[in-house]
Coordinates of C-alpha atoms in Angstrom, one line a residue:
M14 CA 0.0 -6.0 -15.3
A15 CA 0.1 -4.2 -12.0
L16 CA 0.2 -0.6 -10.7
I17 CA 2.3 0.1 -7.6
I18 CA 1.2 3.2 -5.7
L19 CA 4.3 3.9 -3.7
A20 CA 3.6 6.2 -0.7
H21 CA 6.7 6.6 1.3
P22 CA 7.4 10.2 2.5
N23 CA 11.1 9.5 2.8
F24 CA 11.8 6.7 0.3
E25 CA 15.5 7.6 -0.2
K26 CA 16.2 6.7 3.4
S27 CA 14.0 3.7 3.6
F28 CA 15.6 0.3 4.0
A29 CA 12.4 -1.8 3.8
N30 CA 10.3 -0.1 1.1
S31 CA 13.3 0.6 -1.1
A32 CA 14.3 -3.1 -0.9
I33 CA 10.8 -4.2 -1.8
I34 CA 10.7 -1.8 -4.8
A35 CA 14.2 -3.0 -5.9
V36 CA 13.0 -6.6 -6.0
L37 CA 9.8 -5.7 -7.8
K38 CA 11.8 -3.7 -10.5
N39 CA 14.1 -6.7 -11.0
S40 CA 11.3 -9.2 -11.3
N41 CA 9.9 -10.3 -14.7
L42 CA 6.6 -8.6 -13.9
E43 CA 5.1 -5.8 -16.0
L44 CA 4.7 -3.0 -13.5
E45 CA 4.0 0.7 -13.4
I46 CA 5.4 2.2 -10.3
R47 CA 4.1 5.6 -9.3
N48 CA 6.0 7.3 -6.4
I49 CA 3.3 9.7 -5.4
H50 CA 5.5 11.6 -2.9
D51 CA 7.9 12.4 -5.8
L52 CA 5.1 13.1 -8.2
Y53 CA 3.2 15.4 -5.8
P54 CA 5.6 16.8 -3.1
D55 CA 3.1 19.6 -2.6
Y56 CA 0.2 17.0 -2.2
N57 CA -1.5 18.6 -5.2
I58 CA -2.5 15.3 -6.7
D59 CA -3.6 15.1 -10.4
A60 CA -6.7 13.1 -10.1
I61 CA -7.1 12.6 -13.9
A62 CA -3.5 11.3 -14.3
E63 CA -3.9 8.9 -11.3
Q64 CA -7.3 7.7 -12.5
E65 CA -5.9 7.0 -16.0
A66 CA -3.1 5.0 -14.4
L67 CA -5.7 3.0 -12.4
L68 CA -7.7 2.3 -15.5
R69 CA -4.6 0.8 -17.3
H70 CA -4.2 -2.0 -14.7
Q71 CA -6.1 -4.9 -13.2
T72 CA -4.2 -5.1 -10.0
I73 CA -3.3 -2.1 -7.8
V74 CA -0.8 -2.5 -5.0
F75 CA -0.5 0.2 -2.3
Q76 CA 3.0 0.1 -1.0
Y77 CA 3.8 2.1 2.1
P78 CA 5.0 2.1 5.7
I79 CA 2.5 2.1 8.5
Y80 CA 2.4 5.5 10.2
W81 CA 0.5 5.9 13.4
Y82 CA -1.7 2.8 12.7
N83 CA -2.6 4.1 9.2
M84 CA -1.3 5.0 5.8
P85 CA 1.0 8.1 5.3
A86 CA -0.8 11.4 4.9
I87 CA -0.1 11.6 1.1
L88 CA -1.8 8.2 0.5
K89 CA -4.8 9.4 2.4
Q90 CA -4.9 12.5 0.3
W91 CA -4.4 10.4 -2.8
F92 CA -7.5 8.4 -2.0
D93 CA -9.5 11.5 -1.1
V94 CA -8.7 13.0 -4.5
V95 CA -8.5 10.0 -6.8
F96 CA -11.4 7.8 -5.6
D97 CA -13.8 10.4 -6.6
Y98 CA -17.6 10.4 -6.9
Q99 CA -18.8 8.9 -10.2
F100 CA -15.3 7.4 -10.7
A101 CA -14.9 5.0 -7.7
Y102 CA -18.4 5.2 -6.3
G103 CA -21.8 6.7 -7.0
S104 CA -24.5 5.7 -9.6
K105 CA -21.9 5.8 -12.4
G106 CA -18.8 5.2 -10.3
D107 CA -17.9 1.7 -11.3
K108 CA -14.5 2.4 -13.0
L109 CA -12.6 0.2 -10.5
K110 CA -15.2 -2.6 -10.4
N111 CA -13.5 -6.0 -10.2
K112 CA -10.0 -4.6 -10.1
N113 CA -7.7 -6.1 -7.4
F114 CA -6.9 -3.9 -4.4
L115 CA -3.7 -5.2 -2.6
P116 CA -2.2 -3.4 0.4
S117 CA 1.5 -4.1 0.9
F118 CA 3.1 -2.4 3.9
T119 CA 5.8 -2.4 6.5
V120 CA 5.4 -2.2 10.2
G121 CA 8.1 -0.9 12.4
A122 CA 7.4 -2.7 15.7
P123 CA 7.7 -6.4 16.3
E124 CA 4.7 -8.7 15.8
N125 CA 4.4 -9.5 19.5
E126 CA 3.4 -5.9 20.2
Y127 CA 0.3 -6.2 18.0
H128 CA -2.1 -8.2 20.2
T129 CA -4.5 -7.5 23.1
L130 CA -1.8 -7.3 25.8
G131 CA 0.9 -5.8 23.6
D132 CA 1.8 -2.2 23.3
H133 CA -0.5 -1.6 20.3
H134 CA -3.4 -3.7 21.6
F135 CA -4.8 -4.8 18.2
R136 CA -3.7 -7.1 15.4
V137 CA -2.5 -5.4 12.3
Y138 CA -5.5 -6.6 10.3
E139 CA -7.7 -4.5 12.6
F140 CA -6.0 -1.4 11.3
C141 CA -6.9 -2.4 7.8
K142 CA -10.7 -2.2 8.0
N143 CA -10.7 1.2 6.3
L144 CA -8.8 -0.2 3.3
E145 CA -11.1 -3.2 3.1
Q146 CA -14.2 -1.0 3.2
T147 CA -12.7 1.4 0.6
A148 CA -12.1 -1.5 -1.8
Y149 CA -15.6 -2.9 -1.2
Y150 CA -17.2 0.5 -1.7
A151 CA -15.4 0.9 -5.0
Q152 CA -16.5 -2.6 -6.0
M153 CA -12.9 -3.9 -6.0
N154 CA -11.6 -7.3 -5.0
Y155 CA -9.9 -6.8 -1.7
I156 CA -6.8 -9.0 -1.3
N157 CA -5.5 -9.6 2.2
P158 CA -2.5 -7.4 2.9
I159 CA 1.1 -8.5 2.6
Y160 CA 3.2 -7.0 5.3
F161 CA 6.0 -7.7 7.8
H162 CA 7.1 -6.4 11.2
G163 CA 10.4 -5.2 12.5
T164 CA 11.5 -2.4 10.2
S165 CA 12.5 0.2 12.7
L166 CA 16.2 0.7 13.2
A167 CA 15.3 2.6 16.4
A168 CA 13.8 -0.6 17.8
G169 CA 17.1 -2.3 17.4
Y170 CA 16.8 -4.0 14.0
T171 CA 19.8 -3.7 11.7
A172 CA 19.7 -2.5 8.1
D173 CA 20.7 -5.9 6.9
E174 CA 17.9 -7.6 8.9
V175 CA 15.3 -5.2 7.6
R176 CA 16.5 -5.7 4.0
E177 CA 16.4 -9.4 4.3
K178 CA 12.9 -9.4 5.6
A179 CA 11.9 -6.8 2.9
E180 CA 13.3 -9.0 0.2
A181 CA 11.3 -12.0 1.5
H182 CA 8.2 -9.8 1.6
A183 CA 8.8 -8.7 -2.0
R184 CA 9.1 -12.3 -3.1
K185 CA 5.7 -13.0 -1.5
L186 CA 4.3 -9.9 -3.3
V187 CA 5.8 -11.1 -6.7
A188 CA 4.2 -14.5 -6.1
K189 CA 0.8 -13.0 -5.4
L190 CA 1.0 -10.7 -8.4
T191 CA 2.0 -13.7 -10.6
E192 CA -1.0 -15.6 -9.2
L193 CA -3.4 -12.8 -9.9
G194 CA -2.1 -12.6 -13.4

């Protein structure tokens, strides 16, 4: 049903993303989860294997933590290698046409810091324009991201608070995946 591209550079120590993946695994959804950091710790991504995985699914979820207002480096590398000319774009690059593109991510800082007068000056959606354009360029159906704030233990959140919010996030993600069929 859905492909989860998990891009967390330190998944074993993650409270939020690990809780999200645990809920997904325990759902009744048919999922393929590809932890690209485990698969490619050297960043030497196998484009053919990843493209074959994309072709098997109608909905692709990109699960990751926000790093410096963007995706982790391995996910950027994954896009650079996998969304190749004549596969994702170009005169014959329609292999992803009409597939669903769903970002799902976690944000360390609190929501009140993501506005004009906040520490980060922009709303989170403004940091997603590159994702949206990537989906459109590959002729995919961009689905508005599912995300939540407040995952940083350094910012004072407890592991239990983060897990609770992550599980709520995962339930939203399961509902969206069920809706998309």
